[in-house]
Coordinates of C-alpha atoms and ligand atoms in Angstrom, one line a residue:
M17 CA 94.8 54.2 16.7
C18 CA 92.6 57.3 15.8
G19 CA 91.8 60.2 18.1
I20 CA 88.4 61.4 19.1
F21 CA 87.6 64.6 20.6
A22 CA 84.2 66.2 21.1
Y23 CA 83.0 69.5 22.9
K24 CA 79.7 70.5 24.5
G25 CA 79.3 73.5 26.7
K26 CA 79.5 77.2 27.4
R27 CA 82.1 78.4 24.5
D28 CA 80.8 79.0 21.1
T29 CA 84.1 78.3 19.7
S30 CA 83.6 74.4 19.7
L31 CA 85.1 73.8 16.3
D32 CA 88.2 75.5 17.0
L33 CA 88.5 74.0 20.4
V34 CA 88.0 70.6 18.9
V35 CA 90.8 71.2 16.5
K36 CA 93.1 72.0 19.4
G37 CA 92.1 69.2 21.3
L38 CA 92.7 66.8 18.1
Q39 CA 96.2 68.4 17.7
K40 CA 97.0 66.8 21.2
L41 CA 95.9 63.6 20.0
E42 CA 97.7 63.5 16.7
Y43 CA 100.1 61.0 18.0
R44 CA 97.2 58.5 17.8
G45 CA 96.9 58.7 14.1
Y46 CA 97.8 61.4 11.3
D47 CA 96.6 60.2 8.1
S48 CA 93.6 62.6 7.9
W49 CA 91.3 64.5 10.2
G50 CA 87.8 65.9 10.1
V51 CA 85.3 67.9 12.3
A52 CA 81.5 68.4 12.4
S53 CA 79.1 70.7 14.1
E54 CA 75.6 72.0 13.5
I55 CA 75.8 75.5 11.8
D56 CA 72.8 77.5 10.3
D57 CA 70.5 74.5 11.0
N58 CA 72.9 72.2 9.1
I59 CA 75.5 69.6 9.8
F60 CA 78.6 71.3 8.7
V61 CA 81.5 68.9 8.0
E62 CA 85.1 69.7 7.2
K63 CA 87.8 66.9 6.4
S64 CA 91.0 66.7 5.0
T65 CA 93.9 64.5 4.3
G66 CA 97.2 65.3 5.9
K67 CA 98.0 66.4 9.5
I68 CA 95.7 68.3 11.7
S69 CA 98.7 70.1 13.0
E70 CA 98.7 72.1 10.0
V71 CA 95.3 73.6 10.6
K72 CA 95.6 77.2 11.6
E73 CA 94.4 78.5 15.0
G74 CA 91.1 80.2 14.6
A75 CA 90.4 78.5 11.3
F76 CA 86.7 78.2 12.2
A77 CA 86.3 81.4 14.0
D78 CA 83.4 82.5 11.8
K79 CA 81.4 79.2 12.6
K80 CA 79.9 79.8 16.0
S81 CA 78.4 76.6 17.8
H82 CA 78.5 75.0 21.4
M83 CA 78.9 71.6 20.3
A84 CA 81.2 69.8 17.8
I85 CA 83.0 66.4 17.1
G86 CA 86.2 65.8 15.6
H87 CA 88.6 62.9 14.7
T88 CA 92.2 62.2 13.5
R89 CA 92.6 59.0 11.6
W90 CA 95.0 56.2 11.6
A91 CA 93.8 54.3 8.4
T92 CA 92.6 50.7 8.9
H93 CA 89.6 50.0 6.7
G94 CA 90.0 52.1 3.5
G95 CA 92.9 54.2 2.2
V96 CA 94.0 57.6 3.3
T97 CA 91.3 59.8 1.3
E98 CA 89.1 62.7 2.1
E99 CA 86.0 60.4 1.8
N100 CA 87.4 57.8 4.3
A101 CA 88.2 60.5 6.9
H102 CA 85.8 60.8 9.8
P103 CA 83.1 62.3 10.7
H104 CA 80.8 60.0 8.7
L105 CA 77.1 61.0 7.8
D106 CA 74.1 59.2 7.3
G107 CA 72.3 59.2 3.9
D108 CA 70.2 62.6 4.8
G109 CA 73.4 64.3 6.2
E110 CA 71.6 64.6 9.8
I111 CA 73.7 62.1 11.7
A112 CA 77.4 62.6 12.2
I113 CA 79.6 60.1 14.0
V114 CA 83.4 59.7 14.8
H115 CA 84.6 56.3 15.7
N116 CA 87.8 54.7 17.0
G117 CA 88.1 50.9 16.8
I118 CA 86.9 48.1 14.2
I119 CA 83.6 47.0 13.4
E120 CA 84.1 43.4 12.6
N121 CA 80.6 42.7 11.0
F122 CA 80.6 45.9 8.8
Q123 CA 80.6 43.9 5.6
E124 CA 77.6 42.2 6.6
I125 CA 75.7 45.5 7.4
R126 CA 76.8 47.1 4.2
D127 CA 75.4 44.1 2.3
E128 CA 72.1 44.6 4.2
L129 CA 71.9 48.4 3.6
G130 CA 72.9 48.2 0.0
H131 CA 76.3 49.4 -1.2
G132 CA 75.0 52.2 -3.4
I133 CA 74.4 54.7 -0.4
F134 CA 78.0 54.3 1.0
K135 CA 80.3 57.4 0.3
S136 CA 83.3 55.9 1.8
E137 CA 85.2 52.4 2.2
T138 CA 85.2 52.5 6.1
D139 CA 83.7 50.2 8.6
T140 CA 82.6 53.4 10.4
E141 CA 80.0 54.7 7.9
V142 CA 77.8 51.7 8.5
I143 CA 77.1 53.0 12.0
A144 CA 76.2 56.3 10.5
Q145 CA 73.9 54.8 8.0
L146 CA 72.4 52.4 10.5
I147 CA 71.7 55.2 13.0
G148 CA 70.3 57.2 10.3
K149 CA 67.8 54.2 9.1
Y150 CA 66.4 53.8 12.5
R151 CA 66.2 57.3 13.4
K152 CA 63.4 57.5 11.0
E153 CA 61.5 55.2 13.2
M154 CA 62.5 56.2 16.7
D155 CA 64.0 59.0 18.6
F156 CA 68.0 59.6 18.4
K157 CA 69.1 57.8 21.5
E158 CA 66.9 54.8 20.7
A159 CA 68.3 54.8 17.3
V160 CA 71.9 54.7 18.5
L161 CA 71.0 51.9 21.2
K162 CA 69.4 49.6 18.5
T163 CA 72.6 50.3 16.1
I164 CA 74.9 49.5 19.0
E165 CA 73.0 46.2 19.5
R166 CA 74.0 45.2 15.9
L167 CA 77.9 46.1 16.3
E168 CA 80.5 43.4 16.7
G169 CA 84.2 44.5 17.5
R170 CA 85.7 47.2 19.4
Y171 CA 84.8 50.8 19.3
A172 CA 84.4 54.2 20.9
I173 CA 82.0 56.4 19.2
V174 CA 80.5 59.9 19.3
V175 CA 77.4 60.9 17.5
M176 CA 75.6 64.1 16.9
N177 CA 72.0 64.6 15.3
K178 CA 70.9 67.7 13.4
G179 CA 68.4 69.5 15.6
E180 CA 69.3 67.9 18.9
E181 CA 71.4 69.6 21.4
F182 CA 73.2 66.7 23.0
L183 CA 76.0 64.2 22.1
I184 CA 75.8 60.4 22.7
A185 CA 78.9 58.5 23.2
A186 CA 79.7 54.8 23.7
R187 CA 82.6 52.4 24.3
R188 CA 83.4 48.6 23.9
G189 CA 87.1 48.2 23.9
S190 CA 88.6 51.5 22.7
P191 CA 89.1 54.2 25.2
L192 CA 87.0 57.3 25.8
I193 CA 87.2 59.6 28.7
V194 CA 84.9 62.6 29.8
G195 CA 86.6 65.6 31.0
V196 CA 84.2 67.6 33.2
G197 CA 84.6 71.3 33.5
E198 CA 82.4 74.0 34.6
D199 CA 79.4 74.0 32.4
E200 CA 81.2 72.3 29.7
Y201 CA 82.3 68.6 29.0
F202 CA 85.0 67.2 26.8
L203 CA 85.0 63.8 25.2
A204 CA 88.5 62.3 24.2
S205 CA 90.4 59.3 23.6
D206 CA 93.1 60.6 25.9
I207 CA 93.5 62.9 28.8
P208 CA 95.9 65.4 27.4
A209 CA 93.6 66.5 24.8
F210 CA 91.6 68.5 27.3
L211 CA 94.1 68.8 30.4
E212 CA 94.1 72.7 29.8
Y213 CA 90.5 72.9 30.8
T214 CA 90.0 70.5 33.4
Q215 CA 91.6 67.7 35.6
D216 CA 88.2 66.0 36.5
V217 CA 87.5 63.0 34.6
N218 CA 84.9 60.4 34.2
Y219 CA 86.1 57.0 32.8
L220 CA 83.7 55.3 30.4
D221 CA 84.0 51.5 30.8
D222 CA 83.1 49.0 28.4
N223 CA 79.5 48.6 27.5
E224 CA 78.7 52.1 28.7
L225 CA 76.9 55.0 27.0
V226 CA 77.2 58.7 28.0
V227 CA 74.7 61.4 27.1
V228 CA 76.2 64.8 27.2
D229 CA 73.6 67.5 27.3
G230 CA 73.5 70.4 30.0
G231 CA 74.9 67.7 32.4
I232 CA 76.1 64.0 31.9
E233 CA 74.4 60.8 32.2
F234 CA 75.8 57.4 32.1
F235 CA 73.9 54.4 31.0
S236 CA 74.7 50.6 31.1
L237 CA 74.4 49.2 27.3
E238 CA 73.8 45.9 28.9
T239 CA 70.8 46.7 31.3
G240 CA 69.9 50.1 29.9
E241 CA 70.0 51.4 33.5
K242 CA 71.5 54.7 34.8
I243 CA 75.0 54.3 36.4
E244 CA 76.5 56.7 39.0
K245 CA 80.4 57.4 38.3
R246 CA 83.0 58.6 40.4
L247 CA 84.7 61.8 39.6
V248 CA 88.6 61.2 39.3
N249 CA 91.0 64.0 39.7
I250 CA 94.0 63.5 37.3
D251 CA 97.3 64.6 38.8
W252 CA 99.1 65.8 35.5
Q253 CA 100.0 69.0 34.7
A254 CA 99.0 70.5 31.3
E255 CA 102.5 71.8 30.8
S256 CA 103.7 68.1 30.9
A257 CA 101.7 67.2 27.8
E258 CA 103.2 70.2 26.0
K259 CA 106.3 70.2 24.0
G260 CA 107.9 73.4 25.9
D261 CA 111.1 74.6 24.5
Y262 CA 111.9 71.4 22.8
D263 CA 111.5 70.9 18.8
H264 CA 110.0 67.5 19.4
Y265 CA 108.1 65.6 22.0
M266 CA 110.7 62.6 21.6
L267 CA 113.6 64.9 22.6
K268 CA 111.7 66.3 25.6
E269 CA 110.6 62.8 26.8
I270 CA 114.2 61.5 26.5
M271 CA 115.4 64.5 28.6
E272 CA 112.6 63.8 31.1
Q273 CA 114.5 60.7 32.1
K274 CA 116.4 63.0 34.4
E275 CA 113.5 62.8 36.7
T276 CA 111.1 59.9 35.8
I277 CA 113.2 57.2 37.0
L278 CA 112.8 58.7 40.5
R279 CA 109.1 58.9 39.9
A280 CA 108.8 55.3 39.0
L281 CA 110.1 54.6 42.6
N282 CA 107.2 56.6 44.0
Q283 CA 105.2 53.4 44.9
D284 CA 102.9 52.7 48.0
E285 CA 104.8 50.3 50.0
D286 CA 101.8 48.1 51.0
Q287 CA 100.8 47.9 47.4
I288 CA 104.3 46.7 46.5
N289 CA 104.0 44.2 49.2
T290 CA 100.6 43.0 47.9
V291 CA 101.9 42.6 44.4
V292 CA 105.2 40.8 45.8
E293 CA 103.0 38.3 47.5
A294 CA 101.1 37.6 44.5
I295 CA 104.4 37.0 42.4
K296 CA 105.7 34.8 45.4
N297 CA 102.4 32.7 45.6
A298 CA 102.2 32.2 41.7
R299 CA 103.0 29.0 40.3
G300 CA 103.9 30.0 36.8
T301 CA 104.6 33.8 36.0
F302 CA 104.2 35.2 32.5
F303 CA 105.4 38.6 31.3
S304 CA 103.7 40.0 28.1
G305 CA 103.5 43.3 26.2
C306 CA 104.0 44.6 22.7
G307 CA 106.8 46.5 20.9
T308 CA 109.0 48.4 23.4
A309 CA 107.0 47.2 26.2
G310 CA 107.7 43.6 25.2
K311 CA 111.3 44.4 25.0
V312 CA 111.0 45.5 28.7
C313 CA 109.4 42.4 29.7
M314 CA 112.3 40.4 28.2
T315 CA 114.6 42.5 30.1
G316 CA 112.6 41.8 33.4
E317 CA 113.2 38.1 32.9
Y318 CA 116.8 38.6 33.4
F319 CA 116.3 41.2 36.4
F320 CA 114.0 38.5 37.9
A321 CA 116.5 35.6 37.4
A322 CA 119.7 37.7 38.4
I323 CA 118.1 39.4 41.6
A324 CA 115.2 37.3 42.6
D325 CA 116.1 34.0 41.6
R326 CA 112.8 33.6 39.8
H327 CA 112.1 32.1 36.5
V328 CA 109.4 34.0 34.4
N329 CA 108.3 33.4 30.8
F330 CA 108.0 35.9 28.4
Q331 CA 105.8 36.0 25.3
P332 CA 104.9 39.1 23.1
A333 CA 101.1 39.8 23.8
S334 CA 100.1 38.7 20.2
E335 CA 101.7 35.1 20.6
F336 CA 100.5 34.8 24.4
P337 CA 97.0 33.3 23.5
I338 CA 98.7 30.2 22.2
Y339 CA 100.1 29.5 25.7
H340 CA 96.7 29.1 27.1
H341 CA 97.1 25.3 28.2
F342 CA 100.0 26.4 30.4
L343 CA 97.8 28.8 32.6
R344 CA 96.0 27.8 35.7
P345 CA 94.2 29.6 38.4
E346 CA 97.5 29.9 40.5
S347 CA 99.3 31.5 37.4
L348 CA 100.1 35.1 37.0
L349 CA 100.3 37.3 34.0
V350 CA 102.4 40.4 34.4
T351 CA 101.6 42.8 31.5
V352 CA 103.6 46.0 30.9
S353 CA 102.1 48.7 28.6
Q354 CA 102.5 52.6 28.3
S355 CA 99.3 53.4 27.2
G356 CA 97.1 50.7 29.1
E357 CA 94.9 50.0 25.9
T358 CA 96.9 47.8 23.5
A359 CA 94.7 45.4 22.0
D360 CA 96.9 42.4 21.9
V361 CA 97.7 42.9 25.7
L362 CA 93.8 42.9 26.4
E363 CA 93.4 39.9 24.6
A364 CA 96.3 38.1 26.5
M365 CA 94.5 39.3 29.8
E366 CA 91.1 37.8 28.5
V367 CA 92.9 34.5 28.0
A368 CA 94.5 34.4 31.2
K369 CA 91.3 35.4 33.1
S370 CA 89.2 32.9 31.3
K371 CA 91.8 30.3 33.0
G372 CA 91.2 31.8 36.3
S373 CA 94.7 33.4 36.4
K374 CA 95.6 36.6 38.1
V375 CA 96.9 39.6 36.3
L376 CA 99.3 42.3 37.3
S377 CA 99.8 45.3 35.2
L378 CA 102.5 48.1 35.0
V379 CA 101.0 51.0 33.2
N380 CA 101.5 54.6 32.6
V381 CA 98.1 55.7 32.0
E382 CA 95.9 55.9 35.1
G383 CA 92.5 54.7 34.6
S384 CA 93.4 52.9 31.4
T385 CA 91.4 49.7 30.4
I386 CA 94.5 47.5 31.2
S387 CA 94.9 49.0 34.7
R388 CA 91.3 48.6 35.4
E389 CA 90.9 45.2 34.0
S390 CA 93.8 43.9 36.2
D391 CA 93.6 42.1 39.5
Y392 CA 96.7 44.2 40.6
S393 CA 98.2 47.4 38.9
L394 CA 100.9 49.7 39.4
L395 CA 101.6 53.1 37.7
I396 CA 105.1 53.9 36.4
N397 CA 104.4 57.7 37.0
A398 CA 106.2 58.8 33.9
G399 CA 103.7 61.4 32.9
P400 CA 102.1 61.9 29.4
E401 CA 104.3 60.3 26.7
K402 CA 103.4 61.6 23.5
A403 CA 106.0 60.5 20.8
V404 CA 105.0 57.5 19.1
A405 CA 108.6 56.0 19.8
S406 CA 108.5 55.1 23.7
T407 CA 111.5 56.4 25.6
K408 CA 110.7 57.7 29.3
A409 CA 108.1 55.1 29.7
T410 CA 110.5 52.4 28.7
T411 CA 113.2 53.3 31.4
S412 CA 110.4 53.8 34.0
Q413 CA 109.0 50.4 33.3
L414 CA 112.5 48.8 33.6
A415 CA 112.9 50.7 36.9
L416 CA 109.8 49.3 38.2
L417 CA 110.5 45.8 37.3
L418 CA 113.9 45.9 38.8
L419 CA 112.4 47.3 41.9
L420 CA 109.9 44.5 42.2
A421 CA 112.8 42.1 41.8
Y422 CA 114.8 43.8 44.5
A423 CA 111.4 43.6 46.8
I424 CA 110.8 39.9 46.0
K425 CA 114.3 39.3 47.3
G426 CA 113.3 41.3 50.5
Q427 CA 115.6 44.2 49.4
L428 CA 112.9 46.9 48.6
Q429 CA 115.1 49.8 50.3
E430 CA 118.1 48.6 48.7
G431 CA 116.5 48.6 45.2
R432 CA 115.3 52.2 46.0
R433 CA 118.7 53.4 46.8
H434 CA 120.3 51.7 43.8
L435 CA 117.7 53.1 41.6
S436 CA 117.8 56.6 42.9
E437 CA 121.6 56.6 42.2
V438 CA 120.8 55.3 38.6
G439 CA 118.4 58.3 38.4
S440 CA 121.0 60.9 39.3
Q441 CA 123.8 59.2 37.1
I442 CA 121.1 59.7 34.1
N443 CA 120.6 63.3 35.2
D444 CA 124.4 63.9 35.0
M445 CA 124.8 61.8 31.8
L446 CA 122.0 63.8 29.9
N447 CA 124.4 67.0 29.5
P448 CA 124.8 69.2 26.5
R449 CA 128.3 67.6 25.9
F450 CA 126.8 64.1 25.6
L451 CA 124.0 65.2 23.3
T452 CA 126.4 67.0 21.0
Y453 CA 128.4 64.0 20.8
I454 CA 125.6 61.6 20.1
K455 CA 124.7 63.9 17.3
E456 CA 128.1 63.8 16.0
V457 CA 128.0 60.0 15.9
A458 CA 124.5 60.1 14.2
E459 CA 126.0 62.5 11.5
K460 CA 128.7 59.8 10.7
V461 CA 126.1 57.0 10.2
K462 CA 123.2 58.7 8.9
E463 CA 123.7 57.5 5.4
A464 CA 123.9 53.7 6.3
N465 CA 121.4 51.4 4.9
D466 CA 121.8 49.0 7.6
L467 CA 122.8 49.0 11.0
Y468 CA 123.2 46.2 13.8
I469 CA 123.3 46.0 17.3
I470 CA 124.8 43.3 19.8
G471 CA 124.1 43.0 23.5
K472 CA 124.2 40.0 25.8
A473 CA 122.1 38.9 29.0
E474 CA 120.1 41.8 30.2
N475 CA 121.4 44.1 27.3
Y476 CA 120.2 41.5 24.6
P477 CA 116.7 42.8 25.0
M478 CA 118.1 46.3 24.8
A479 CA 119.9 45.5 21.5
L480 CA 116.2 44.6 20.3
E481 CA 114.9 47.7 21.6
A482 CA 117.6 49.6 20.0
A483 CA 116.7 48.3 16.7
I484 CA 113.0 49.2 17.0
K485 CA 113.9 52.8 18.1
I486 CA 116.2 53.3 15.0
Q487 CA 113.7 51.7 12.7
E488 CA 110.7 53.6 13.8
V489 CA 112.1 57.1 13.5
S490 CA 115.0 57.0 11.1
Y491 CA 113.8 54.3 8.8
I492 CA 117.3 52.7 8.6
H493 CA 117.1 49.0 8.4
A494 CA 118.2 48.2 12.0
Q495 CA 118.6 44.8 13.7
G496 CA 119.6 43.8 17.1
F497 CA 121.0 40.3 18.0
P498 CA 122.4 38.4 21.0
A499 CA 126.2 39.0 20.8
G500 CA 126.9 35.2 20.7
E501 CA 124.4 34.5 17.9
L502 CA 126.5 36.7 15.5
K503 CA 128.8 34.0 14.4
H504 CA 125.7 31.8 13.5
G505 CA 124.5 33.8 10.8
P506 CA 124.2 37.7 10.9
I507 CA 127.9 38.2 10.7
A508 CA 127.5 37.3 6.9
L509 CA 125.9 40.8 6.7
I510 CA 128.9 42.8 7.7
T511 CA 130.8 44.6 5.1
E512 CA 133.5 47.3 5.2
G513 CA 132.0 50.2 7.2
T514 CA 128.8 48.8 8.5
P515 CA 128.0 50.5 11.6
C516 CA 127.3 48.4 14.6
L517 CA 126.4 49.2 18.1
S518 CA 127.9 47.2 20.8
I519 CA 126.4 47.3 24.3
I520 CA 128.9 46.2 26.8
A521 CA 128.1 46.5 30.5
N522 CA 130.6 45.8 33.2
D523 CA 129.4 42.5 34.1
E524 CA 130.2 38.9 33.8
V525 CA 129.6 38.7 30.2
K526 CA 131.6 41.7 29.2
A527 CA 134.7 39.7 27.9
D528 CA 132.3 37.6 25.6
V529 CA 130.8 40.6 24.1
I530 CA 134.2 42.3 23.6
N531 CA 135.2 39.2 21.7
N532 CA 132.1 39.4 19.7
T533 CA 132.8 43.1 18.8
I534 CA 136.3 42.2 17.8
E535 CA 134.6 39.5 15.4
L536 CA 132.6 42.4 13.9
K537 CA 135.6 44.8 13.6
S538 CA 137.6 42.2 11.8
R539 CA 134.9 41.9 9.2
G540 CA 135.2 45.7 8.5
A541 CA 132.4 46.9 11.0
Y542 CA 132.4 50.6 12.3
I543 CA 132.0 50.1 16.0
I544 CA 130.1 52.4 18.3
G545 CA 130.7 51.0 21.7
I546 CA 128.2 51.8 24.4
A547 CA 130.0 51.1 27.9
P548 CA 131.3 52.5 31.0
E549 CA 134.9 51.9 29.9
N550 CA 136.6 52.5 26.6
N551 CA 138.1 49.7 24.5
D552 CA 140.5 49.6 21.5
V553 CA 138.0 48.1 19.4
F554 CA 135.7 51.1 19.5
D555 CA 135.6 53.6 16.7
E556 CA 133.2 55.7 18.7
W557 CA 132.7 55.4 22.6
I558 CA 129.5 56.5 24.1
K559 CA 130.4 56.6 27.8
V560 CA 127.7 55.4 30.0
P561 CA 127.8 55.2 33.8
D562 CA 128.6 51.9 35.5
V563 CA 125.4 51.1 37.4
G564 CA 125.4 47.4 37.8
V565 CA 122.5 45.2 36.9
A566 CA 120.6 48.4 36.1
S567 CA 122.7 48.9 33.0
P568 CA 120.0 48.5 30.5
L569 CA 118.6 51.9 31.9
V570 CA 121.5 53.8 31.0
N571 CA 122.4 51.9 27.8
I572 CA 119.3 52.5 26.1
I573 CA 119.1 56.3 26.7
P574 CA 122.1 57.1 24.2
I575 CA 120.4 54.8 21.6
Q576 CA 117.2 56.9 21.9
L577 CA 119.3 59.9 21.4
L578 CA 121.0 58.4 18.2
A579 CA 117.6 57.4 16.9
Y580 CA 116.3 60.8 17.4
Y581 CA 119.3 62.7 15.8
L582 CA 119.4 60.1 12.8
S583 CA 115.7 60.9 12.3
T584 CA 116.2 64.8 12.5
L585 CA 119.4 64.9 10.5
K586 CA 117.5 63.3 7.9
G587 CA 114.8 65.6 7.8
L588 CA 112.2 63.3 9.1
D589 CA 109.7 64.0 11.8
P590 CA 110.6 61.7 14.8
D591 CA 107.2 62.4 16.6
M592 CA 105.0 61.0 13.8
P593 CA 106.9 58.2 12.0
R594 CA 105.2 56.8 8.9
N595 CA 102.7 53.8 9.4
L596 CA 102.9 53.7 13.1
A597 CA 100.5 54.9 15.9
K598 CA 101.0 55.4 19.6
S599 CA 98.4 53.3 20.9
V600 CA 97.4 50.1 19.0
T601 CA 93.8 49.4 20.0
V602 CA 93.2 46.9 17.0
K603 CA 94.5 43.3 16.8
Ligands
LIG1 C1 102.8 50.7 19.5 C2 103.6 51.7 19.8 C3 104.9 51.5 20.5 C4 104.6 50.6 21.6 C5 103.4 49.5 21.7 C6 103.0 49.0 22.9 O1 103.2 49.9 18.5 O2 104.1 52.5 18.6 O3 105.8 52.4 20.8 O4 105.8 50.0 22.3 O5 102.5 49.9 20.8 O6 102.2 50.0 23.4 P1 101.8 50.1 25.0 O7 101.2 51.2 25.0 O8 101.0 48.9 25.3 O9 103.2 50.1 25.6

């Protein structure tokens, strides 16, 4: 939800560098963009609606400066207009600010400052105007601190002031990371934005402020004292955050599942044992996550029941707080999040912690807020995931939950063996013929207005996830159901030719799902079967390997591909679906 990038350092191409960094953060928001820098003793601002990816390389080559800030926006307060794009300035045009998050008391500050001075409808502009007001009475840093004291809500901000050669940034609730290069510093919402320049980072924690001058200094916003920070080396290669030869990140990330399952298994055994003990000792285990991660949690419920013989409760993170009265100090909340920054998940964690419960998180982004605020945290090691629609993170999360289920049963090595085998089966499955066939299926159903998906047991959550994938990138109305629920309502929606995906694993519920598929077929549905074995009821058969209880991992991949081809065949951009953002840091 909005991307921030700022630079201060030895290069005089800061504006172009900021544009390039923002282009790597575009997955966080792509309604509009803007940059600011001091040029010829004035604050220069360029903003525009539309995508930052459309800005040409070297667009600011004639504007030399060593410090610049920039932003790519996902609109919350105020429509998608040039005025509402960041950076925002104070009344004198001397303070420039970029912001990610929500200022909850912005209306009150607007009323106080007088509406006439505002040029935009955003909550962000109140920060610029307040700093500008205080700046008249005190120095820049004090003015920023005094402003921050007034702000309620979640934010990451970067501010510059005409005539001052340093940046000030602060964080409360929205991510901000400092990349530390040689005589240069990068401030960004996410690491891939500066990965080509440095792998050394300082994470800004909540209620911290950083001043980026010739060096960097961190301060606590609560005590005002200086803080020493540990430099962390990130083990991500710059290429892994690039598209490479693929047209889209989504396809690249789907194909990466040839290796990512194995990377998810790359866990420290002592850490797994600690986590397993925490799960075993818990009285009341809850799974929670949002969107796709939530569907992974639901699948985890089945894995834990089937393999570890443990009952867990799932709630989407946005619904979790109302269950607070079931939480006790012995309870365990297990959160799943690709980004590690999702606001609803953080809120669920706050609720659990307020009851003294422990939190275990499974995240992809090392050092993310969710991982740092957890008692225990495991990394899924999928590498940067840039496409808004989650793909490789999904199967890695599933793999890690399945591995944990095995470990709880005392069968960690067996779990590893099973999942390694699944990894190599996925490698074989993702061959050119397989992709061509899925594209052909997509061609046949791309004009459909509605598409339904059924699954049962651990593949029921995958039917829901399939619907999310198809909705997100193809805009086709897609809905997933538990196969057995069809006859209780949804079957009324089936008419001649309605495409239906039926996920049928080789398990004890197979016969039931086949029967439900026959029920669909007899109402005229066009059946696309996802199964290890063919069946007469299928109009199309997408053959997947038979991997036992791990079937959700192999079943979801062809559906990710189908969603991708539905999107591209319709001329859409699967990496940047309308109205969505990769990381949702507002409630
Ligand atoms: C957003 C994304 C989804 C994602 C969800 C949870 O809505 O568009 O793809 O599943 O957030 O994100 P997380 O980073 O917590 O897994």
